[in-house]
mmCIF file of C-alpha atoms in Angstrom:
data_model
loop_
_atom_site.group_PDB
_atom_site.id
_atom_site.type_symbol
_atom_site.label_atom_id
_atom_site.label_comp_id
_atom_site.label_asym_id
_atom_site.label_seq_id
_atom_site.Cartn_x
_atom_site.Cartn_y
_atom_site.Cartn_z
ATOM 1 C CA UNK A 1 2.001 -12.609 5.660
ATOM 2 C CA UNK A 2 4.878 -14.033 7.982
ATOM 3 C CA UNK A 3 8.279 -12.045 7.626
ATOM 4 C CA UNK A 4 11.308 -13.681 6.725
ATOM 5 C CA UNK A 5 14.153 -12.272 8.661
ATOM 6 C CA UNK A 6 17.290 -11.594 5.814
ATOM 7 C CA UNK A 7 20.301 -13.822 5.630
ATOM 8 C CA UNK A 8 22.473 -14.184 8.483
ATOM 9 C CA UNK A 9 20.524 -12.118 10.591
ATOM 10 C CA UNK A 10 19.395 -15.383 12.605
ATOM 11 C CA UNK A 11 23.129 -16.335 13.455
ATOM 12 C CA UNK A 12 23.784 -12.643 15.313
ATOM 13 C CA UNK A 13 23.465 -13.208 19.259
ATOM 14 C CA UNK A 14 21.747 -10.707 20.979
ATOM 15 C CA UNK A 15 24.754 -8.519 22.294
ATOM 16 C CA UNK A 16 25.098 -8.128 18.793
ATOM 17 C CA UNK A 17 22.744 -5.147 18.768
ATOM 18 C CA UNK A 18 24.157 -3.681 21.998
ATOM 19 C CA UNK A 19 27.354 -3.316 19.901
ATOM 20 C CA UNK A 20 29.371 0.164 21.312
ATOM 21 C CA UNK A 21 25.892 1.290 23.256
ATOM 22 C CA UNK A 22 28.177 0.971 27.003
ATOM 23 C CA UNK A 23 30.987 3.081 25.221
ATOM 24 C CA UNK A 24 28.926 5.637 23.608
ATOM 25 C CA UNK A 25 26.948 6.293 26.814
ATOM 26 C CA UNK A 26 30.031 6.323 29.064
ATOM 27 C CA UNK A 27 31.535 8.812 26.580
ATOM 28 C CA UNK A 28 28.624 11.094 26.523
ATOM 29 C CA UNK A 29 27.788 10.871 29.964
ATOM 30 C CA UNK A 30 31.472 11.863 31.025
ATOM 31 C CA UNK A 31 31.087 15.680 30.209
ATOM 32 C CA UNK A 32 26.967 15.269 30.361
ATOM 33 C CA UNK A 33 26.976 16.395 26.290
ATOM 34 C CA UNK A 34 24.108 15.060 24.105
ATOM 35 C CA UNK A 35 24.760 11.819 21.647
ATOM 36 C CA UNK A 36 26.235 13.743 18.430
ATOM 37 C CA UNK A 37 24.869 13.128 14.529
ATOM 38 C CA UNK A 38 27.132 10.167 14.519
ATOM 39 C CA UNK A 39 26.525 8.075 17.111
ATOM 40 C CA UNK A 40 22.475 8.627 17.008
ATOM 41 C CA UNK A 41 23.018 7.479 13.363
ATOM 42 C CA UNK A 42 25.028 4.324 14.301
ATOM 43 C CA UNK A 43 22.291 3.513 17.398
ATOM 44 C CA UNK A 44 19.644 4.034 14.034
ATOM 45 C CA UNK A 45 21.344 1.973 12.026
ATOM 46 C CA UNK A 46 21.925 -1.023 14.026
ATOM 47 C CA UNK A 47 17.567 -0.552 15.139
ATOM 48 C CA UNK A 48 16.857 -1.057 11.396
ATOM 49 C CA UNK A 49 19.201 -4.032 11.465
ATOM 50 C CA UNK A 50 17.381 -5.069 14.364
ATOM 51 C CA UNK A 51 14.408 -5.372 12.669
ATOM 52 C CA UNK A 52 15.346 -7.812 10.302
ATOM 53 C CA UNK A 53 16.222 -10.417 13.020
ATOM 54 C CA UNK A 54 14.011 -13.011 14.920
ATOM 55 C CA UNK A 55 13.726 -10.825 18.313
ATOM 56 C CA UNK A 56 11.307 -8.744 19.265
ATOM 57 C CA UNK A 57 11.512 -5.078 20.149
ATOM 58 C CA UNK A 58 10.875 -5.806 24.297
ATOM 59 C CA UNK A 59 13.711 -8.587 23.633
ATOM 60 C CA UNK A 60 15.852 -5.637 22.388
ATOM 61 C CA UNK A 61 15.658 -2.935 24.928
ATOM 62 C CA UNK A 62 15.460 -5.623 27.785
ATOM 63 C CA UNK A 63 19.136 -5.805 26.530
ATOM 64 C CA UNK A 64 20.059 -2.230 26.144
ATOM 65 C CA UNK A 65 18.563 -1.731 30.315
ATOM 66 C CA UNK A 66 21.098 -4.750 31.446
ATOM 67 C CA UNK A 67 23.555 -3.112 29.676
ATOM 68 C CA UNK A 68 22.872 0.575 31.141
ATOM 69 C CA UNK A 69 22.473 -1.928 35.097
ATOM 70 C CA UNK A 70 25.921 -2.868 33.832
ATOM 71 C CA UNK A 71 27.609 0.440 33.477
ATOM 72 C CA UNK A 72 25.669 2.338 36.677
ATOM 73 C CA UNK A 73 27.123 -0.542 38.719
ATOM 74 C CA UNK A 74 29.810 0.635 37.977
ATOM 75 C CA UNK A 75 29.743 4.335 38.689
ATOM 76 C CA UNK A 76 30.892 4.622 42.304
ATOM 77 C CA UNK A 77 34.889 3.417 40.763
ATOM 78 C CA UNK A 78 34.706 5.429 38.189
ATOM 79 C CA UNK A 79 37.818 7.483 38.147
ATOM 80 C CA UNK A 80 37.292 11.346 39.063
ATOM 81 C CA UNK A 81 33.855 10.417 39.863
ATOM 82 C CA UNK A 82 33.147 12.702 42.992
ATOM 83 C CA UNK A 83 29.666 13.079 42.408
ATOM 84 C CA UNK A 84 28.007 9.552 41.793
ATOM 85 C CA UNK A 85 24.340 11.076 41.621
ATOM 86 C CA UNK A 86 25.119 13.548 38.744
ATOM 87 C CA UNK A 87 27.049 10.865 36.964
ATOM 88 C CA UNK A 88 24.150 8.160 37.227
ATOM 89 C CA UNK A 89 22.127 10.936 36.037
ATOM 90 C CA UNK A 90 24.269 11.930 32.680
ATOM 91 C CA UNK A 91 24.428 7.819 32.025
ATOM 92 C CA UNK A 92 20.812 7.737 31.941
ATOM 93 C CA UNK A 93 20.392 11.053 29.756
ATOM 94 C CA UNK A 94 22.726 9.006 27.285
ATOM 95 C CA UNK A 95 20.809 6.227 27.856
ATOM 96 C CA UNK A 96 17.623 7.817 27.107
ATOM 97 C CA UNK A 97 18.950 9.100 23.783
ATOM 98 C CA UNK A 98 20.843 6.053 22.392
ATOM 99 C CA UNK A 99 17.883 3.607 23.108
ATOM 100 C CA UNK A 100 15.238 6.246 21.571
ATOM 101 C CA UNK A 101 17.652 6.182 18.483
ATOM 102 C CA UNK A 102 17.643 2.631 18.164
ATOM 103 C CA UNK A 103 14.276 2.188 19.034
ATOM 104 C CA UNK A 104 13.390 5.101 16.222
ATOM 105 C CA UNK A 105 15.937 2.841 13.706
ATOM 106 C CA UNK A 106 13.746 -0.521 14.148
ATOM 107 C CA UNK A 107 10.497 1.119 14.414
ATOM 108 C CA UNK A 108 10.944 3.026 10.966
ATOM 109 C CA UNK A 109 12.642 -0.414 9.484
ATOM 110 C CA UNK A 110 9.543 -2.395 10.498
ATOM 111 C CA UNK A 111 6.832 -0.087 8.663
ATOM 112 C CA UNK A 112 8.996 -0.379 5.644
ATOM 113 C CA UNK A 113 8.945 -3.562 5.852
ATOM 114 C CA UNK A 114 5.056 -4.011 6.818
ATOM 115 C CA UNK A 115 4.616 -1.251 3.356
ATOM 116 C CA UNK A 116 6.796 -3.550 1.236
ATOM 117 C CA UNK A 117 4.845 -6.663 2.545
ATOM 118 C CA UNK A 118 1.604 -4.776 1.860
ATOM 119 C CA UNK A 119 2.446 -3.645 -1.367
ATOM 120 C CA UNK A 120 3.717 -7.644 -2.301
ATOM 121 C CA UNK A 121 0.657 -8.748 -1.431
ATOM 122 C CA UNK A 122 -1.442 -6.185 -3.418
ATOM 123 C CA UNK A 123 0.824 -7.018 -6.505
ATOM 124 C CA UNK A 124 -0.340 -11.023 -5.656
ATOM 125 C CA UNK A 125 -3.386 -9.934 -5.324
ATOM 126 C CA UNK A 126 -4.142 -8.221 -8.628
ATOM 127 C CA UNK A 127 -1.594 -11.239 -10.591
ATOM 128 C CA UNK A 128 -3.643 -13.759 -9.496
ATOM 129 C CA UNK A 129 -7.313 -12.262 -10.375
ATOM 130 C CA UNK A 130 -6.129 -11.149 -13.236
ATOM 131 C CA UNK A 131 -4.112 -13.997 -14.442
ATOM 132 C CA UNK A 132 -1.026 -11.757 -15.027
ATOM 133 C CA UNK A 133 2.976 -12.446 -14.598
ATOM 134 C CA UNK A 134 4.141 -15.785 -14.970
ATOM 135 C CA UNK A 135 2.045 -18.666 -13.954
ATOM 136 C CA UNK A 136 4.856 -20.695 -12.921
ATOM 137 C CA UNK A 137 5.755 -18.022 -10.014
ATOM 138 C CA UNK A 138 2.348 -16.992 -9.151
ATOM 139 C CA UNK A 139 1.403 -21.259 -7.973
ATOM 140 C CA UNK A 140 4.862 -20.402 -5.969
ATOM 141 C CA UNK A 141 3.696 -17.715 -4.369
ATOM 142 C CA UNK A 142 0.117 -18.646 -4.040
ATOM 143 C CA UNK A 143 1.586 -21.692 -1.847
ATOM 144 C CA UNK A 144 2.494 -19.712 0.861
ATOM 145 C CA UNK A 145 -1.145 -18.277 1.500
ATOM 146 C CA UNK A 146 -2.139 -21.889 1.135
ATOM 147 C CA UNK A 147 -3.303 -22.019 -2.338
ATOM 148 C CA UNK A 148 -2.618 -24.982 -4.369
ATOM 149 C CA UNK A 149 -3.390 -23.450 -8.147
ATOM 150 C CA UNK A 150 -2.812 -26.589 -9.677
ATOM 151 C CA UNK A 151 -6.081 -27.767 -8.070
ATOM 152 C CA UNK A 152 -9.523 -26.009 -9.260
ATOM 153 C CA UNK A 153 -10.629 -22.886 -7.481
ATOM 154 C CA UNK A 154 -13.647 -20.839 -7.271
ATOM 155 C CA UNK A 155 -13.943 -16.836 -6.738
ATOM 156 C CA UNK A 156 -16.728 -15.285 -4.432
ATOM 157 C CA UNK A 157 -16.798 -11.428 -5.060
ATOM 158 C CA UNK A 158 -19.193 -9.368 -2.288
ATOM 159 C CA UNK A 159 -20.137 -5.575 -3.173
ATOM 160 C CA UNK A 160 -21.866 -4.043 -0.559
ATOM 161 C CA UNK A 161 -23.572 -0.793 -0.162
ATOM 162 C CA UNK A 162 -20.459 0.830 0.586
ATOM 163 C CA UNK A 163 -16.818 0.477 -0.719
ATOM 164 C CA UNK A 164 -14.992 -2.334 1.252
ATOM 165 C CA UNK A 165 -11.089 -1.595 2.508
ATOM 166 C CA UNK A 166 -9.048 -4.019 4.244
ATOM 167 C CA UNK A 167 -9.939 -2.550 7.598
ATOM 168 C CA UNK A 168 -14.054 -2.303 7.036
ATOM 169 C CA UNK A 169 -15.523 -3.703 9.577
ATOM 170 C CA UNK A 170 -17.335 -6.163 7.383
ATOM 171 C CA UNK A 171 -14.194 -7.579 5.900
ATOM 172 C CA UNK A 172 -12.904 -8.071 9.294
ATOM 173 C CA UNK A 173 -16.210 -9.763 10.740
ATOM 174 C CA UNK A 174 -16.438 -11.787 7.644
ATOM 175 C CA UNK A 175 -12.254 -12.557 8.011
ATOM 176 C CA UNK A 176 -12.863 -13.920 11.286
ATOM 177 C CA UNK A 177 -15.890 -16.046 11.320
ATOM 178 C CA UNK A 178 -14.003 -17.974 7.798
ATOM 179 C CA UNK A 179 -11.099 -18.974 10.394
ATOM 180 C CA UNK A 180 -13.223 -19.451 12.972
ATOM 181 C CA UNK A 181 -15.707 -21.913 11.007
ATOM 182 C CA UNK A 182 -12.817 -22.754 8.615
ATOM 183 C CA UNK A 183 -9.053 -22.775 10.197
ATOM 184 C CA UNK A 184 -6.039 -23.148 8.098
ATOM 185 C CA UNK A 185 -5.451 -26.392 10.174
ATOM 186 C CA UNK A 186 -8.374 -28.360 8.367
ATOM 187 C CA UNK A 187 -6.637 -27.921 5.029
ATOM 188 C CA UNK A 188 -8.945 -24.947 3.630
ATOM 189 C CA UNK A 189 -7.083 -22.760 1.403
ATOM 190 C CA UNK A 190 -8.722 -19.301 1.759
ATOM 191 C CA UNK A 191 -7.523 -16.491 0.914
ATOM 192 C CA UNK A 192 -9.325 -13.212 1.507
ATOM 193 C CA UNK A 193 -9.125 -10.036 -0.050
ATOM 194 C CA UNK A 194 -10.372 -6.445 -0.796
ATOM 195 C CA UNK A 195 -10.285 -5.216 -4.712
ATOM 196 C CA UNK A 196 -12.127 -2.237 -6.319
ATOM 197 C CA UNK A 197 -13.753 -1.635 -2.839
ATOM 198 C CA UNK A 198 -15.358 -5.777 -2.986
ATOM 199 C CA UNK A 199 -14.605 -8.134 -0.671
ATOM 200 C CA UNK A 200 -13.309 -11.340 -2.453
ATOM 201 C CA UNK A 201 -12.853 -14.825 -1.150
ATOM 202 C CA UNK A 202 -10.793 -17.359 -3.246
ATOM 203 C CA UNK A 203 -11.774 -20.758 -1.768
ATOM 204 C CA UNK A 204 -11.124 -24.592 -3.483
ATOM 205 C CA UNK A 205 -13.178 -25.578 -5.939
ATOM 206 C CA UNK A 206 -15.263 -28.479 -3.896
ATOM 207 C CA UNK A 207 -15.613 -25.427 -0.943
ATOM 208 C CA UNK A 208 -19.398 -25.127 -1.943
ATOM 209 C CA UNK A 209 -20.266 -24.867 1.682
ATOM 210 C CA UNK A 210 -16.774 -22.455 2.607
ATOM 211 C CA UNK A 211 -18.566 -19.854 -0.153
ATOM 212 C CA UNK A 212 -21.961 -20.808 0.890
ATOM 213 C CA UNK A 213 -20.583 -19.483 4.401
ATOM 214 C CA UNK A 214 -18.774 -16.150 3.090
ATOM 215 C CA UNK A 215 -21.782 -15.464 1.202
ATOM 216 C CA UNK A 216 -24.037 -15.577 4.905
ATOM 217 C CA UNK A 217 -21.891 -13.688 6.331
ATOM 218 C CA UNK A 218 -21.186 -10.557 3.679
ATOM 219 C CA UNK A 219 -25.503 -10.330 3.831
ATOM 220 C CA UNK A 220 -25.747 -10.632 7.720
ATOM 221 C CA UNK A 221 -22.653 -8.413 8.102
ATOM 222 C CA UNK A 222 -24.546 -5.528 5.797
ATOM 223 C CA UNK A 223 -27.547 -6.434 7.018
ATOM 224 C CA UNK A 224 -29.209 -7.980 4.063
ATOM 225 C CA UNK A 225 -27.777 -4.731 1.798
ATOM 226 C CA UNK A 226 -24.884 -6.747 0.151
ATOM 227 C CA UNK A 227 -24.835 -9.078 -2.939
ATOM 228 C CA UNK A 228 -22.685 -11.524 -3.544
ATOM 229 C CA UNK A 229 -21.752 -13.491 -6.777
ATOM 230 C CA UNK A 230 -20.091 -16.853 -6.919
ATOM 231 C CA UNK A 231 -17.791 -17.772 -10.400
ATOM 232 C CA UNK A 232 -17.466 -20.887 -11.504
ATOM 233 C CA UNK A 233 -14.942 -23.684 -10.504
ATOM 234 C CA UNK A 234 -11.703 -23.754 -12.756
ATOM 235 C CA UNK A 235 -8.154 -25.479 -12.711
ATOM 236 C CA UNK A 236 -4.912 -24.363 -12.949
ATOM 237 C CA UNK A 237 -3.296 -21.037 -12.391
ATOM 238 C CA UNK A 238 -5.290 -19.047 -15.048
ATOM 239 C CA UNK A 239 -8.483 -20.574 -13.155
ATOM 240 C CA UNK A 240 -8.676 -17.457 -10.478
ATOM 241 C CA UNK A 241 -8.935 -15.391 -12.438
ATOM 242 C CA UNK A 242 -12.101 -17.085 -14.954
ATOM 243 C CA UNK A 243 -13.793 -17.364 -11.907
ATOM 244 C CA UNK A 244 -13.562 -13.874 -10.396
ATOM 245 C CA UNK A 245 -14.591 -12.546 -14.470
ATOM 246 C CA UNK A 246 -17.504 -14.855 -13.995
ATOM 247 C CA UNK A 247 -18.732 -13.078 -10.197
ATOM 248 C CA UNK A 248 -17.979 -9.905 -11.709
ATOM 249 C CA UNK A 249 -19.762 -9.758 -14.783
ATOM 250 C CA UNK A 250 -22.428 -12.070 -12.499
ATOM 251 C CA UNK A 251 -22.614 -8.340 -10.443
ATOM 252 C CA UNK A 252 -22.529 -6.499 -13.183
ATOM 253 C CA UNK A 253 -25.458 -8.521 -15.016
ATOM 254 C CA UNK A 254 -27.567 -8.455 -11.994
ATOM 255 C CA UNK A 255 -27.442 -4.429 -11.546
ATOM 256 C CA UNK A 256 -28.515 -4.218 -15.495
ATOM 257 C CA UNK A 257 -31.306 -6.431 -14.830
ATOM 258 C CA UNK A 258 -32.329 -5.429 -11.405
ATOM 259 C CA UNK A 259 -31.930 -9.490 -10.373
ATOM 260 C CA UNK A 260 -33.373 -9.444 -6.818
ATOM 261 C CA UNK A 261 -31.724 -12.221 -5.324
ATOM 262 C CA UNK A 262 -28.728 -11.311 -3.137
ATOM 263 C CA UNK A 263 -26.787 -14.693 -3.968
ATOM 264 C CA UNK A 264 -25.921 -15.636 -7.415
ATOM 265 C CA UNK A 265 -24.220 -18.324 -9.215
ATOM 266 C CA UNK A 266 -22.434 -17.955 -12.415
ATOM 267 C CA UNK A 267 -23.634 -21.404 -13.990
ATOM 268 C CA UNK A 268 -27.145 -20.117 -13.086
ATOM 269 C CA UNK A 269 -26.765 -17.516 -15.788
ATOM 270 C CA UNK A 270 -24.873 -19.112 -17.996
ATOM 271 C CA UNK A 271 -27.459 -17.822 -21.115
ATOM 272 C CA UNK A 272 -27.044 -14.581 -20.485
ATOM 273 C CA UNK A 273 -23.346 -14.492 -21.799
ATOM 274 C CA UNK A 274 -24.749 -16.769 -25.075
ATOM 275 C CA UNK A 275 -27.206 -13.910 -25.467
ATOM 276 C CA UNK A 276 -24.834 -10.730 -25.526
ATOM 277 C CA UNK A 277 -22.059 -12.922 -27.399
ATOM 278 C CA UNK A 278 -23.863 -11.156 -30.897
ATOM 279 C CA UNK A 279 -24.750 -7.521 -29.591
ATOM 280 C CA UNK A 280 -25.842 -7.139 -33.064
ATOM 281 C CA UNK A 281 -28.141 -9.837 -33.601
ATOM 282 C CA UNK A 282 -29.619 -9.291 -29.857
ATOM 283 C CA UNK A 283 -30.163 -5.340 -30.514
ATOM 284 C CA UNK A 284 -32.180 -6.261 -34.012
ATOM 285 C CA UNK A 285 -34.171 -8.533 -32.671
ATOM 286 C CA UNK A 286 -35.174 -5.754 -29.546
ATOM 287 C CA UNK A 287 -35.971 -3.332 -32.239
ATOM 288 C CA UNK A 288 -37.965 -5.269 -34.469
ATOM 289 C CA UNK A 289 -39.671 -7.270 -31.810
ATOM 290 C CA UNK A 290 -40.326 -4.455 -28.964
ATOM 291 C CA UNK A 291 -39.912 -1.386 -31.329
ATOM 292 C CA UNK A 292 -43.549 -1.074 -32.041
ATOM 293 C CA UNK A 293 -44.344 -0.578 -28.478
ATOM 294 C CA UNK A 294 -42.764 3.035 -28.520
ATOM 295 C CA UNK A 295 -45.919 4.111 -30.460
ATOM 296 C CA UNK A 296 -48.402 3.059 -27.651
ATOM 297 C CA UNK A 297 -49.684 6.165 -25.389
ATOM 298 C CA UNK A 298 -47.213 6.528 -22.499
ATOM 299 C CA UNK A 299 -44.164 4.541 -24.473
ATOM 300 C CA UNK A 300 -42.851 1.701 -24.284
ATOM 301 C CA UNK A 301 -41.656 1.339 -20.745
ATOM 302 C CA UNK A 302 -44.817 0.171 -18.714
ATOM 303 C CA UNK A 303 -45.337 -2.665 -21.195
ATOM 304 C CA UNK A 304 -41.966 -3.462 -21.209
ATOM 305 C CA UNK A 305 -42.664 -3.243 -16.960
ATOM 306 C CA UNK A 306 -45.441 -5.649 -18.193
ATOM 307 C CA UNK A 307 -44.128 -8.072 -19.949
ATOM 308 C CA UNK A 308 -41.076 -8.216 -17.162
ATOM 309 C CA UNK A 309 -43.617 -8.949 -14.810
ATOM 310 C CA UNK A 310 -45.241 -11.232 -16.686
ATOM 311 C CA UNK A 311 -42.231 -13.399 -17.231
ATOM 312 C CA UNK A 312 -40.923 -12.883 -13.893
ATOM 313 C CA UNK A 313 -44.472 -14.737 -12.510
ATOM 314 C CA UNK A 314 -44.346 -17.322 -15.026
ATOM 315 C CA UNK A 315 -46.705 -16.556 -16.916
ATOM 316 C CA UNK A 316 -49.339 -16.262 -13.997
ATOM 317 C CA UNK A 317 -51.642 -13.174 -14.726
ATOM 318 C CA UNK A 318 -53.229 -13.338 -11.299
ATOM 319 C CA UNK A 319 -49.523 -12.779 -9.868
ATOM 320 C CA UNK A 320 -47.946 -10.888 -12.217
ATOM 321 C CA UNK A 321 -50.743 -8.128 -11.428
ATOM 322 C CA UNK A 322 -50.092 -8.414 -8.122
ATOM 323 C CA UNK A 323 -46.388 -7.283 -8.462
ATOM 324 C CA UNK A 324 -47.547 -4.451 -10.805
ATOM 325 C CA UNK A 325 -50.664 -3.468 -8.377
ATOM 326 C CA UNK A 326 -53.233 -3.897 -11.341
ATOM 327 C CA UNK A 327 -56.120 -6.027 -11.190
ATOM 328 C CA UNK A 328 -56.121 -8.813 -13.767
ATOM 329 C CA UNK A 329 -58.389 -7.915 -16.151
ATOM 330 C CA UNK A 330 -56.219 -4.065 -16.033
ATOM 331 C CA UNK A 331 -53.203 -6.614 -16.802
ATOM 332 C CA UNK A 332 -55.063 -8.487 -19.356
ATOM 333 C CA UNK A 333 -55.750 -5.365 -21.276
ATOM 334 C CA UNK A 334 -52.278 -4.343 -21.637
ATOM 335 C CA UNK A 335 -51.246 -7.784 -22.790
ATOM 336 C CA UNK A 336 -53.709 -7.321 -25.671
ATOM 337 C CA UNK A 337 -52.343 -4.294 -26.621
ATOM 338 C CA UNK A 338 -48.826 -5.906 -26.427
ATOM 339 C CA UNK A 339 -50.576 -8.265 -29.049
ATOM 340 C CA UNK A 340 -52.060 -5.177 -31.211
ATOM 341 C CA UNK A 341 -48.653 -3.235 -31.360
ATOM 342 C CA UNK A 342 -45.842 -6.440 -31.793
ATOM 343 C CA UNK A 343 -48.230 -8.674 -33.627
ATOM 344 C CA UNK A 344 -46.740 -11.819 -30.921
ATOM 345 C CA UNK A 345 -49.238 -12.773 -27.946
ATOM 346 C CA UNK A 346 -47.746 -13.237 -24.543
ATOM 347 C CA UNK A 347 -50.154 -16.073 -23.866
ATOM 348 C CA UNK A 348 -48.707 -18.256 -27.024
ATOM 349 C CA UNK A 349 -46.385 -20.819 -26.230
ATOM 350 C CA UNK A 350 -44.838 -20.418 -29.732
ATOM 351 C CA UNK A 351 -44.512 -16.315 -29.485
ATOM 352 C CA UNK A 352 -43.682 -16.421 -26.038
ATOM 353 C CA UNK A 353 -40.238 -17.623 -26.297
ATOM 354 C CA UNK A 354 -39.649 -14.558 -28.501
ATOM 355 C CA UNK A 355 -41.047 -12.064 -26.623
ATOM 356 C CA UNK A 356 -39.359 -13.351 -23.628
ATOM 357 C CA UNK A 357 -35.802 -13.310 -25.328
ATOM 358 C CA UNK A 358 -36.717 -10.064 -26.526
ATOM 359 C CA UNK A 359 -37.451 -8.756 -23.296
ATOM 360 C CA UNK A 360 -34.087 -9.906 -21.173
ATOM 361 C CA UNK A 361 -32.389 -8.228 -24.277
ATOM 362 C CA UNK A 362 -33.823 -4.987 -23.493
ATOM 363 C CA UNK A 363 -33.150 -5.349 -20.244
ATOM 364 C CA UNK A 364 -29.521 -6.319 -21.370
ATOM 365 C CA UNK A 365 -29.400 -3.457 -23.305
ATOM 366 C CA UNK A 366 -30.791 -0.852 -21.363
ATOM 367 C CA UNK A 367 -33.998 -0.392 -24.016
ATOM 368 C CA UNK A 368 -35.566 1.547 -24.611
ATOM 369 C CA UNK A 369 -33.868 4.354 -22.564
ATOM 370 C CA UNK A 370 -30.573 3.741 -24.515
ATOM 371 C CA UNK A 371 -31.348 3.327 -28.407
ATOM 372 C CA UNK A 372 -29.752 0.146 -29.347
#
């Protein structure tokens, strides 16, 4: 986030900050005393104004050494100087002191100011995914990260096997290949972010391939251990924050259900929100649909594991025992006893779609470990 330097600070010259330094020094340096409370406090004071201003800290005590060349020039006329050597040597003592003080002042006023950024940013950050504050303000300040709310946008949220802070090495790799591939010069407006230990990427809506990108990098960055979930494209201010709700509860949905794939797309799972809309209606038709299987020998979870399986292969007994490490006709029994117990047969077309719905709903639902 580029720092703004605060009003009038850009108009000061440089000797500005060197203000009294050559007559504290010479004072000090007279009687070879130490800088007193006061004039360490002023050398402080004008280092945190320092700070605020357009030049650097080398800038700075560049000018407080051809000040100090200034005054030891000096030294041979000064008056009841008889020992030049031990003078030079209480100027630089005082010298030491006063540009430590100032250099303490700016270097204390600049980690303020990098904490206040930090914490601006953070605030931003949680606004804008959140769709909180006013909307009006939060398109202002998006602009100067490059975001344009009034356009659509789309949210990419990454979890990865461990919590992700600004400084994880993942978020940096990941940070760097985007401007490396993407650079704010081609008119991308990215902005990239850590929340709730995720790594999330708010990109323009038509950035298919930007995400596509992020999303290569989070897996090869955790080496195939991350997952990353990709809301939908939405306009306006409030559309942020649809779109990281939609990766979340994408995440969130794909941990219930054990989804393997390590991309996924919010309008790819669009029915799972229609499905959960009525908990109610979902968790009757789990019991009365599923609920027999509780009574066969061994429960209800390894034909539950069956029909999963089953669905998952499309229907294909041959490969549906292959993920389950049965031979067919061992998979063909426990379909029939499906039939027995539920009274709906996995193989008809017209019970299918029941069982099927059925089935995601337990999954949903977290049946039949958690009575629904």
């Amino acid at each position: 986030m580029t720092r703004e330097a605060s009003p009038g600070t850009r108009e000061e010259p440089l000797d500005h900050y060197v203000t009294g330094y050559a007559d504290i020094v010479l004072d000090a340096s007279a009687t070879g005393r130490r800088l007193c409370r006061e004039e360490l406090a002023s050398r402080r004071a004008l280092g945190e104004r320092a700070a605020r201003s357009p030049y650097g800290l080398r800038t700075l005590i560049g000018a407080h050494l051809s000040a100090t060349r200034a005054l030891t020039s000096a030294l041979p006329l000064a008056p009841g100087s008889r020992d030049p050597r031990a003078v030079l040597d209480g100027v630089l003592a005082a010298a030491e002191q006063a540009v430590d003080a100032f250099a303490d002042g700016y270097e204390r006023a600049r980690r303020l100011a990098v904490r206040q950024e930090e914490a601006a940013r953070r605030e931003f950050i949680d606004d804008l995914l959140h769709g909180r504050g006013n909307l009006g303000r939060l398109a202002e300040r998006a602009e100067h990260v490059g975001l344009r709310l009034a356009h659509v946008q789309a949210v990419a949220v990454a979890a990865g096997p461990e919590p992700f802070g600004d400084l994880h090495r993942t978020a940096r790799q990941v940070e760097a290949a985007l401007g490396a591939r993407f650079p704010s010069s081609s008119g991308h407006g990215i902005l990239l972010a850590t929340k709730s230990g995720r790594l999330v990427c708010v990109a323009p809506g038509d950035g298919r391939e930007l995400l596509d990108f992020f999303a290569e990098r989070v897996l090869e960055a955790t080496g195939g251990r991350g997952r990353v979930a990709v809301g939908r494209p939405h306009p306006g201010p409030g559309g942020v924050a649809r779109s990281y709700e939609e990766a979340l509860n994408a995440l969130d949905l794909a941990e219930r259900m054990a989804l393997p794939a390590p991309v996924l797309r919010a309008e790819d799972l669009l029915v799972f929100p229609v499905l959960t809309r009525d908990r109610q209606a979902l968790a009757d038709l789990v019991r009365s649909t599923l609920g027999p299987l509780r009574q066969a020998r061994g429960g209800a979870e390894p034909l539950l594991e069956t029909l999963t399986a089953y669905f998952d292969a499309g229907c294909t007994a041959a490969e549906a025992a292959r993920r389950l490490s049965l031979s067919v006709r061992a998979l063909t029994y426990r379909l029939e006893r499906i039939h027995r117990y539920t009274g709906t047969d996995p193989a008809d077309p017209l019970h299918r779609y029941t069982l099927q719905t059925a089935v995601i709903g337990a999954r949903l639902l977290g049946w039949p470990a958690q009575e629904v």
